[in-house]
GROMACS .gro file of C-alpha atoms in nm:
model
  264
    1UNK     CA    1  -1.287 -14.321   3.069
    2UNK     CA    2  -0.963 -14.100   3.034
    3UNK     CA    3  -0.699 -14.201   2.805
    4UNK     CA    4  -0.371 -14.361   2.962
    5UNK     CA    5  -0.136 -14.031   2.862
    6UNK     CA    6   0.144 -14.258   2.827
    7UNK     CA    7  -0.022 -14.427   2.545
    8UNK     CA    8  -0.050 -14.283   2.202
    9UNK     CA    9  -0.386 -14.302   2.007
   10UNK     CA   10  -0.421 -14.529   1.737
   11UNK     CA   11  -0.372 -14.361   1.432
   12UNK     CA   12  -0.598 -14.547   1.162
   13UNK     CA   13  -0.470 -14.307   0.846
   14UNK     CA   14  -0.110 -14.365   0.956
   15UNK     CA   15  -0.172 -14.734   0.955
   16UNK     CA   16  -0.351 -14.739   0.618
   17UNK     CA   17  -0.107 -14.523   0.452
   18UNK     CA   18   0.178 -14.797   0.569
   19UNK     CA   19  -0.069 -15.082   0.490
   20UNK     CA   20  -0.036 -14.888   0.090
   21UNK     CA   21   0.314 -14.834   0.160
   22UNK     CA   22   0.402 -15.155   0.192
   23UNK     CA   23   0.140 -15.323  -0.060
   24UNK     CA   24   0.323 -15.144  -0.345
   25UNK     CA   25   0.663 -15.289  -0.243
   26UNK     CA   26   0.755 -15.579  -0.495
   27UNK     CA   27   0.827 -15.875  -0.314
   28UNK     CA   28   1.210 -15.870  -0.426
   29UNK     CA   29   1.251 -15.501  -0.307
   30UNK     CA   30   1.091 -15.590   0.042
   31UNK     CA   31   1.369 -15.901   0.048
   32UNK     CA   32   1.632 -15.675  -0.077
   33UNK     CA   33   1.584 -15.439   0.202
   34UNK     CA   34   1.646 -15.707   0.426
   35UNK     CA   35   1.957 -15.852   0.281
   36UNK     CA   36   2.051 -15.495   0.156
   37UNK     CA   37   2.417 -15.523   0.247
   38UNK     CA   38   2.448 -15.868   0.004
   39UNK     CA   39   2.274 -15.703  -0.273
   40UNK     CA   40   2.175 -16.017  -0.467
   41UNK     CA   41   2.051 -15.900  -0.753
   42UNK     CA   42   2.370 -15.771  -0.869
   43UNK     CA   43   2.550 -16.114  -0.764
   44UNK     CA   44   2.283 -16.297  -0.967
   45UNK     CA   45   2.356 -16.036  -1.262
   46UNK     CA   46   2.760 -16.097  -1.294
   47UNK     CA   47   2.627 -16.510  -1.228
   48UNK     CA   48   2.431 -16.495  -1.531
   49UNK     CA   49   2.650 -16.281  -1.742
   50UNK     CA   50   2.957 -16.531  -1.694
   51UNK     CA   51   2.737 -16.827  -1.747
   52UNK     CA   52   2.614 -16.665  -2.106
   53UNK     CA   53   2.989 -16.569  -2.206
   54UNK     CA   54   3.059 -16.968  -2.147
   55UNK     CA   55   2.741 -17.057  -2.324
   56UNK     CA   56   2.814 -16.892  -2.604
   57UNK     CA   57   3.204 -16.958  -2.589
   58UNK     CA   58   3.106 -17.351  -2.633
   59UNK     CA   59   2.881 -17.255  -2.895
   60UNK     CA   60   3.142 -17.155  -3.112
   61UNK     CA   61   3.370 -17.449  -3.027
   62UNK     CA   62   3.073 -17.658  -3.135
   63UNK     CA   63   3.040 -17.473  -3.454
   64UNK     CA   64   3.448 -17.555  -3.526
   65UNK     CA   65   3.416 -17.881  -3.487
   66UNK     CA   66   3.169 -17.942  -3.747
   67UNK     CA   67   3.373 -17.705  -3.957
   68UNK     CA   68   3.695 -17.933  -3.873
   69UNK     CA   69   3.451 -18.245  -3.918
   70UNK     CA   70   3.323 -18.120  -4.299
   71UNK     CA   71   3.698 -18.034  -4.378
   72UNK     CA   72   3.797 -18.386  -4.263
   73UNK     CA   73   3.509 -18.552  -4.542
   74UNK     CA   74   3.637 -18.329  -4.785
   75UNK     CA   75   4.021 -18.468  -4.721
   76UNK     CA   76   4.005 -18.827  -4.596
   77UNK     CA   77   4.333 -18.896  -4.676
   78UNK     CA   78   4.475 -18.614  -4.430
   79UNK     CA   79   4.611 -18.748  -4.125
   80UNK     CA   80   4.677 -18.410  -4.002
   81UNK     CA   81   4.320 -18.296  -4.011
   82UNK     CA   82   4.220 -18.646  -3.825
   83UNK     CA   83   4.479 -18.553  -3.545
   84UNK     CA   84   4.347 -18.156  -3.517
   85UNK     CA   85   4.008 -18.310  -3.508
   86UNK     CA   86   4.116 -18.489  -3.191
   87UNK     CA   87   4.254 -18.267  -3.043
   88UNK     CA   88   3.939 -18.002  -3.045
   89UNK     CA   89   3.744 -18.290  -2.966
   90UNK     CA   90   3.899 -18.338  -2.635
   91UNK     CA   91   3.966 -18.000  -2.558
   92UNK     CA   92   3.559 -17.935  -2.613
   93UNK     CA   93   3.489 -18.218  -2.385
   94UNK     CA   94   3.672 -18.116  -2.093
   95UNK     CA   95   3.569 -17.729  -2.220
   96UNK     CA   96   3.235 -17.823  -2.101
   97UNK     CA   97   3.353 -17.971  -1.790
   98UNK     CA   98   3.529 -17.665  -1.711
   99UNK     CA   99   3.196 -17.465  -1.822
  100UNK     CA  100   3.005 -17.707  -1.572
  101UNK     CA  101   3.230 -17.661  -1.252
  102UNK     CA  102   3.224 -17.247  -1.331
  103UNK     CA  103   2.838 -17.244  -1.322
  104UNK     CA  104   2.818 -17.487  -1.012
  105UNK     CA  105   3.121 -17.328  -0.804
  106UNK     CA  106   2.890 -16.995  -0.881
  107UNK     CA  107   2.544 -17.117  -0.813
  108UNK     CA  108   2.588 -17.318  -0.508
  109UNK     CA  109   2.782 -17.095  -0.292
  110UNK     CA  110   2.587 -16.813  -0.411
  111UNK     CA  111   2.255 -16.993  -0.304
  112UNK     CA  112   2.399 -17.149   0.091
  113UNK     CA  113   2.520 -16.754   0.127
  114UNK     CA  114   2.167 -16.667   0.037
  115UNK     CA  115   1.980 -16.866   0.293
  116UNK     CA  116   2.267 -16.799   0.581
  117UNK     CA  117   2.210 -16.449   0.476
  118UNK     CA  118   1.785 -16.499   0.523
  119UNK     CA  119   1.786 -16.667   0.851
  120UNK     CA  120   2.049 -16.437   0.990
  121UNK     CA  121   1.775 -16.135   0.844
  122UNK     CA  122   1.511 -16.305   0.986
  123UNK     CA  123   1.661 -16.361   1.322
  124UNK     CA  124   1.662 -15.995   1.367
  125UNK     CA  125   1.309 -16.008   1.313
  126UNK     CA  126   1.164 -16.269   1.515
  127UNK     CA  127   1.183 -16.513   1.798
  128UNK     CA  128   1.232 -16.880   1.789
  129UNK     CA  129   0.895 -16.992   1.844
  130UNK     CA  130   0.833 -17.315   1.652
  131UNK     CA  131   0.718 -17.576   1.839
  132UNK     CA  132   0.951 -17.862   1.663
  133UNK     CA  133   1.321 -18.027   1.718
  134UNK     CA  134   1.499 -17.657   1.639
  135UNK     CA  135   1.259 -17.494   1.947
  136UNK     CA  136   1.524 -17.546   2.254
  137UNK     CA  137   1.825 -17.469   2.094
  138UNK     CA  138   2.085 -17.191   2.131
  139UNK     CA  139   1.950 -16.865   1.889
  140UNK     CA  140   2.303 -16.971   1.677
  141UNK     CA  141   2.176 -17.299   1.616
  142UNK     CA  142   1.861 -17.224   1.550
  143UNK     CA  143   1.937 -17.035   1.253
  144UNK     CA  144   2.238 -17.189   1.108
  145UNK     CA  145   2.092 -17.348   0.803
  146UNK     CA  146   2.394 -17.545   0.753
  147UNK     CA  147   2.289 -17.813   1.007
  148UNK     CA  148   1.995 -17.991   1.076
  149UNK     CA  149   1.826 -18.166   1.411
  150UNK     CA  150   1.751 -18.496   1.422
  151UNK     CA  151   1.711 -18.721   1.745
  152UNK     CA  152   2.091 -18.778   1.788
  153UNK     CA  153   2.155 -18.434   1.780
  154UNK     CA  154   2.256 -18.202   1.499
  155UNK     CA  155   2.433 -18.282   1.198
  156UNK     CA  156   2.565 -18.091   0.958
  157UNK     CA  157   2.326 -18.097   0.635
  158UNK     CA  158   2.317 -17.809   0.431
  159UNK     CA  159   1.985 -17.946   0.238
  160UNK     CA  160   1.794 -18.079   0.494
  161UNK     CA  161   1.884 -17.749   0.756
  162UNK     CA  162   1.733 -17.519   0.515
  163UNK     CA  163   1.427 -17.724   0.484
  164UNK     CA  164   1.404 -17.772   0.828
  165UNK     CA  165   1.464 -17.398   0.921
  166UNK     CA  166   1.217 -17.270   0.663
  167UNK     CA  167   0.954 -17.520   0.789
  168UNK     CA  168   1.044 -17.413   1.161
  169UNK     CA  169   0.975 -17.050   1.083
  170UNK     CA  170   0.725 -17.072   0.845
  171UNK     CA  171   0.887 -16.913   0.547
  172UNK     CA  172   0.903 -17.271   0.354
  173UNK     CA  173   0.537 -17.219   0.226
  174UNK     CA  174   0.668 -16.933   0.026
  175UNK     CA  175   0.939 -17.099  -0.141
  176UNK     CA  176   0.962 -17.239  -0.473
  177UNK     CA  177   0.758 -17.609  -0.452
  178UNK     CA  178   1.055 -17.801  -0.597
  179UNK     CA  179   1.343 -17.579  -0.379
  180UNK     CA  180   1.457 -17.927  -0.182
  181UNK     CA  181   1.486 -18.106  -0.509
  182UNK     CA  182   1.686 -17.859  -0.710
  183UNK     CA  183   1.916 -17.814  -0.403
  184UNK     CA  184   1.996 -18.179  -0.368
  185UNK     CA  185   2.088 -18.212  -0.715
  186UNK     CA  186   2.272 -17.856  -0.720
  187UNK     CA  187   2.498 -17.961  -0.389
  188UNK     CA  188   2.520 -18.350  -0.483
  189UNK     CA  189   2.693 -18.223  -0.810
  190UNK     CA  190   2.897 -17.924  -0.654
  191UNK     CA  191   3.047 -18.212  -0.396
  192UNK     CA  192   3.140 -18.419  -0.683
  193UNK     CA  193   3.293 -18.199  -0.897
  194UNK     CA  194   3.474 -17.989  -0.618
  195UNK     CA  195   3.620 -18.357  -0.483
  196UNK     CA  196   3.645 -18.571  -0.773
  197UNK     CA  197   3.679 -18.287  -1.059
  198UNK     CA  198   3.646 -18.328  -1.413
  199UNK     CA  199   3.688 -18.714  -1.472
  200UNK     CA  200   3.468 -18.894  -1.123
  201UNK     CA  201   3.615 -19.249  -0.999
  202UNK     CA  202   3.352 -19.489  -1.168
  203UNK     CA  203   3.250 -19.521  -0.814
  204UNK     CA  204   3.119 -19.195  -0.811
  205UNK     CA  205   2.966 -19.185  -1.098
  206UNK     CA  206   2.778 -19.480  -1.030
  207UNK     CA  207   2.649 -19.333  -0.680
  208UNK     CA  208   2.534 -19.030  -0.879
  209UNK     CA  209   2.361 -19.229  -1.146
  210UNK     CA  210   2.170 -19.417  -0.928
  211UNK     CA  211   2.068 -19.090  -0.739
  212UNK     CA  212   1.937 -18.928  -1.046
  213UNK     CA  213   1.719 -19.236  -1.066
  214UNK     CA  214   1.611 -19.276  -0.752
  215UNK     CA  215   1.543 -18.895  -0.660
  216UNK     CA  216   1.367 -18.895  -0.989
  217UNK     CA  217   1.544 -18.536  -1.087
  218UNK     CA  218   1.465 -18.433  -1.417
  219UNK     CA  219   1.672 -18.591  -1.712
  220UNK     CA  220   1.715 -18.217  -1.890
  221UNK     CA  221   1.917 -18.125  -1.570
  222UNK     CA  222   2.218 -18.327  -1.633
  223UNK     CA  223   2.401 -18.439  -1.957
  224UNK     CA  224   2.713 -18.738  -1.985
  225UNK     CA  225   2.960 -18.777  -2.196
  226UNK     CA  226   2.974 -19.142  -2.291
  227UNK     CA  227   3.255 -19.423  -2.258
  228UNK     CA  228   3.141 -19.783  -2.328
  229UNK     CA  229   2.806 -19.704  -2.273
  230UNK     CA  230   2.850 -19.521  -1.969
  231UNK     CA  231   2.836 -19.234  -1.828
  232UNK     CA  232   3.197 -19.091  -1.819
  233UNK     CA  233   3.134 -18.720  -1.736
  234UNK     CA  234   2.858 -18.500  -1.585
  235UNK     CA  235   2.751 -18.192  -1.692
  236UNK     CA  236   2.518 -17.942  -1.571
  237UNK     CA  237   2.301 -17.859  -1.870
  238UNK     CA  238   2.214 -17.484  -2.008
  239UNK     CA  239   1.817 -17.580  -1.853
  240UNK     CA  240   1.923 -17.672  -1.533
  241UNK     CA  241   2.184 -17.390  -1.511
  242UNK     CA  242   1.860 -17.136  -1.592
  243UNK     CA  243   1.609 -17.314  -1.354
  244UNK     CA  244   1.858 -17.287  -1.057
  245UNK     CA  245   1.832 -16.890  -1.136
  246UNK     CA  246   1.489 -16.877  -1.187
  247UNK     CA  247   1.489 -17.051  -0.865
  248UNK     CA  248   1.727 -16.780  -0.677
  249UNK     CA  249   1.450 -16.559  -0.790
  250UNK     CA  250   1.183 -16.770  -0.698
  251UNK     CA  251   1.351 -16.765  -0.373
  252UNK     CA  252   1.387 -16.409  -0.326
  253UNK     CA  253   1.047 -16.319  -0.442
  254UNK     CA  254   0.906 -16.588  -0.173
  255UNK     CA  255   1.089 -16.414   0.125
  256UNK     CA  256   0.969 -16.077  -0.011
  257UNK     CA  257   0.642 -16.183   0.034
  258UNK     CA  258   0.681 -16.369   0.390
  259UNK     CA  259   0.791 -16.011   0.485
  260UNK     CA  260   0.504 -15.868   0.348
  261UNK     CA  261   0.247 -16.096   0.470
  262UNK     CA  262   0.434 -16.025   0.864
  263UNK     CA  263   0.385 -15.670   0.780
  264UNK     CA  264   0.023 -15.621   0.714
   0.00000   0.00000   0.00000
């Protein structure tokens, strides 16, 4: 039998050498080439270096105040001490708040701009053929992570659409185990501070309380200023701050290697 002319032969070198080719691609590289115009990486980079200039900015402020504290023991009868004391006090407190807000208005925009910048990579790449709620619907639906199908149509639900995307596609078995988690507590806070700012309606705080309970996140992610026994303030702690960027990385490496796998 004559080969069709119109047919090339099937090069077997050629496809091993891309087979090596694309084996020795890290993971991030393979996802970088995707989202190559967003270059993440160096986002994440000027992220990180702003949240260790604050860390390290409210390590000295803790360092004056138990300079101003041991000054105060030394002078007790020194009003004037007592009232700087205050006032370095307070201004630490709300220092942190400030801290807190600059590492979530950084970290959750930069991680909804990640996955709108995924699905919009992958949607180049493939067709919509899940068999699930997101099958039917318009391309532009499909792949808008920012809203999520349920049986009374979409809704808009940042957490829930990326879950439901990356299930729909199959990229969510490459993801970080504990991305859903981390994202509800990451966009939970970013809505409260971004609405409420630094000092929450006791409302509020409440609500969030009770979430941290009930979604069982992790007790290191979030610290409080007290006020009668109560939480007063939230902060994002220094742990939680690093485990959303080792996440972002987890993240990136995990769509690397959906690539990769697609590829072989």
């Amino acid at each position: 039998m004559t080969q069709d002319s119109s047919t090339p032969p099937f090069d077997e070198e050629a496809a091993a050498s891309w087979q090596r080719f694309v084996d020795s691609i890290s993971p991030s590289m393979h996802a970088g080439w995707m989202l190559r115009q967003t270059m993440p990486g160096t986002q994440l980079d000027a992220i990180k270096s702003l949240m260790h200039r604050n860390e390290q900015a409210s390590a000295a402020t803790s360092i004056k105040l138990k300079e101003a504290k041991a000054e105060i023991e030394a002078n007790p009868d020194d009003v004037g001490l007592e009232w700087s004391y205050d006032h370095q006090f307070w201004q630490s407190v709300f220092m942190d708040s400030a801290h807190s807000m600059s590492a979530v208005g950084m970290l959750a925009p930069f991680i909804e701009s990640l996955f709108v910048a995924i699905f919009e990579g992958l949607r180049k790449r493939q067709s919509t053929d899940a068999g699930n709620a997101r099958r039917q619907r318009a391309d532009d639906q499909f792949w808008n992570p920012q809203i999520v199908f349920r049986s009374d149509g979409p809704k808009g639900d940042l957490v829930a659409g990326i879950d439901q995307l990356a299930e729909s596609c199959g990229l969510k078995p490459f993801l970080p185990p504990d991305y859903r988690n981390t994202l509800s507590a990451l966009f939970a806070y970013r809505n409260n501070m971004l609405h409420n700012g630094f000092e929450w309606p006791a409302e509020a705080i409440g609500k969030f309380s009770n979430r941290i309970a009930s979604e069982k996140w992790p007790e290191a992610w979030f610290t409080s200023a007290e006020r009668d026994g109560e939480p007063w303030l939230y902060y994002m702690s220094p742990d939680f701050c690093s485990h959303c960027v080792e996440l972002i990385d987890g993240i990136i490496d995990g769509v690397g290697l959906y690539l990769k796998e697609r590829e072989t």
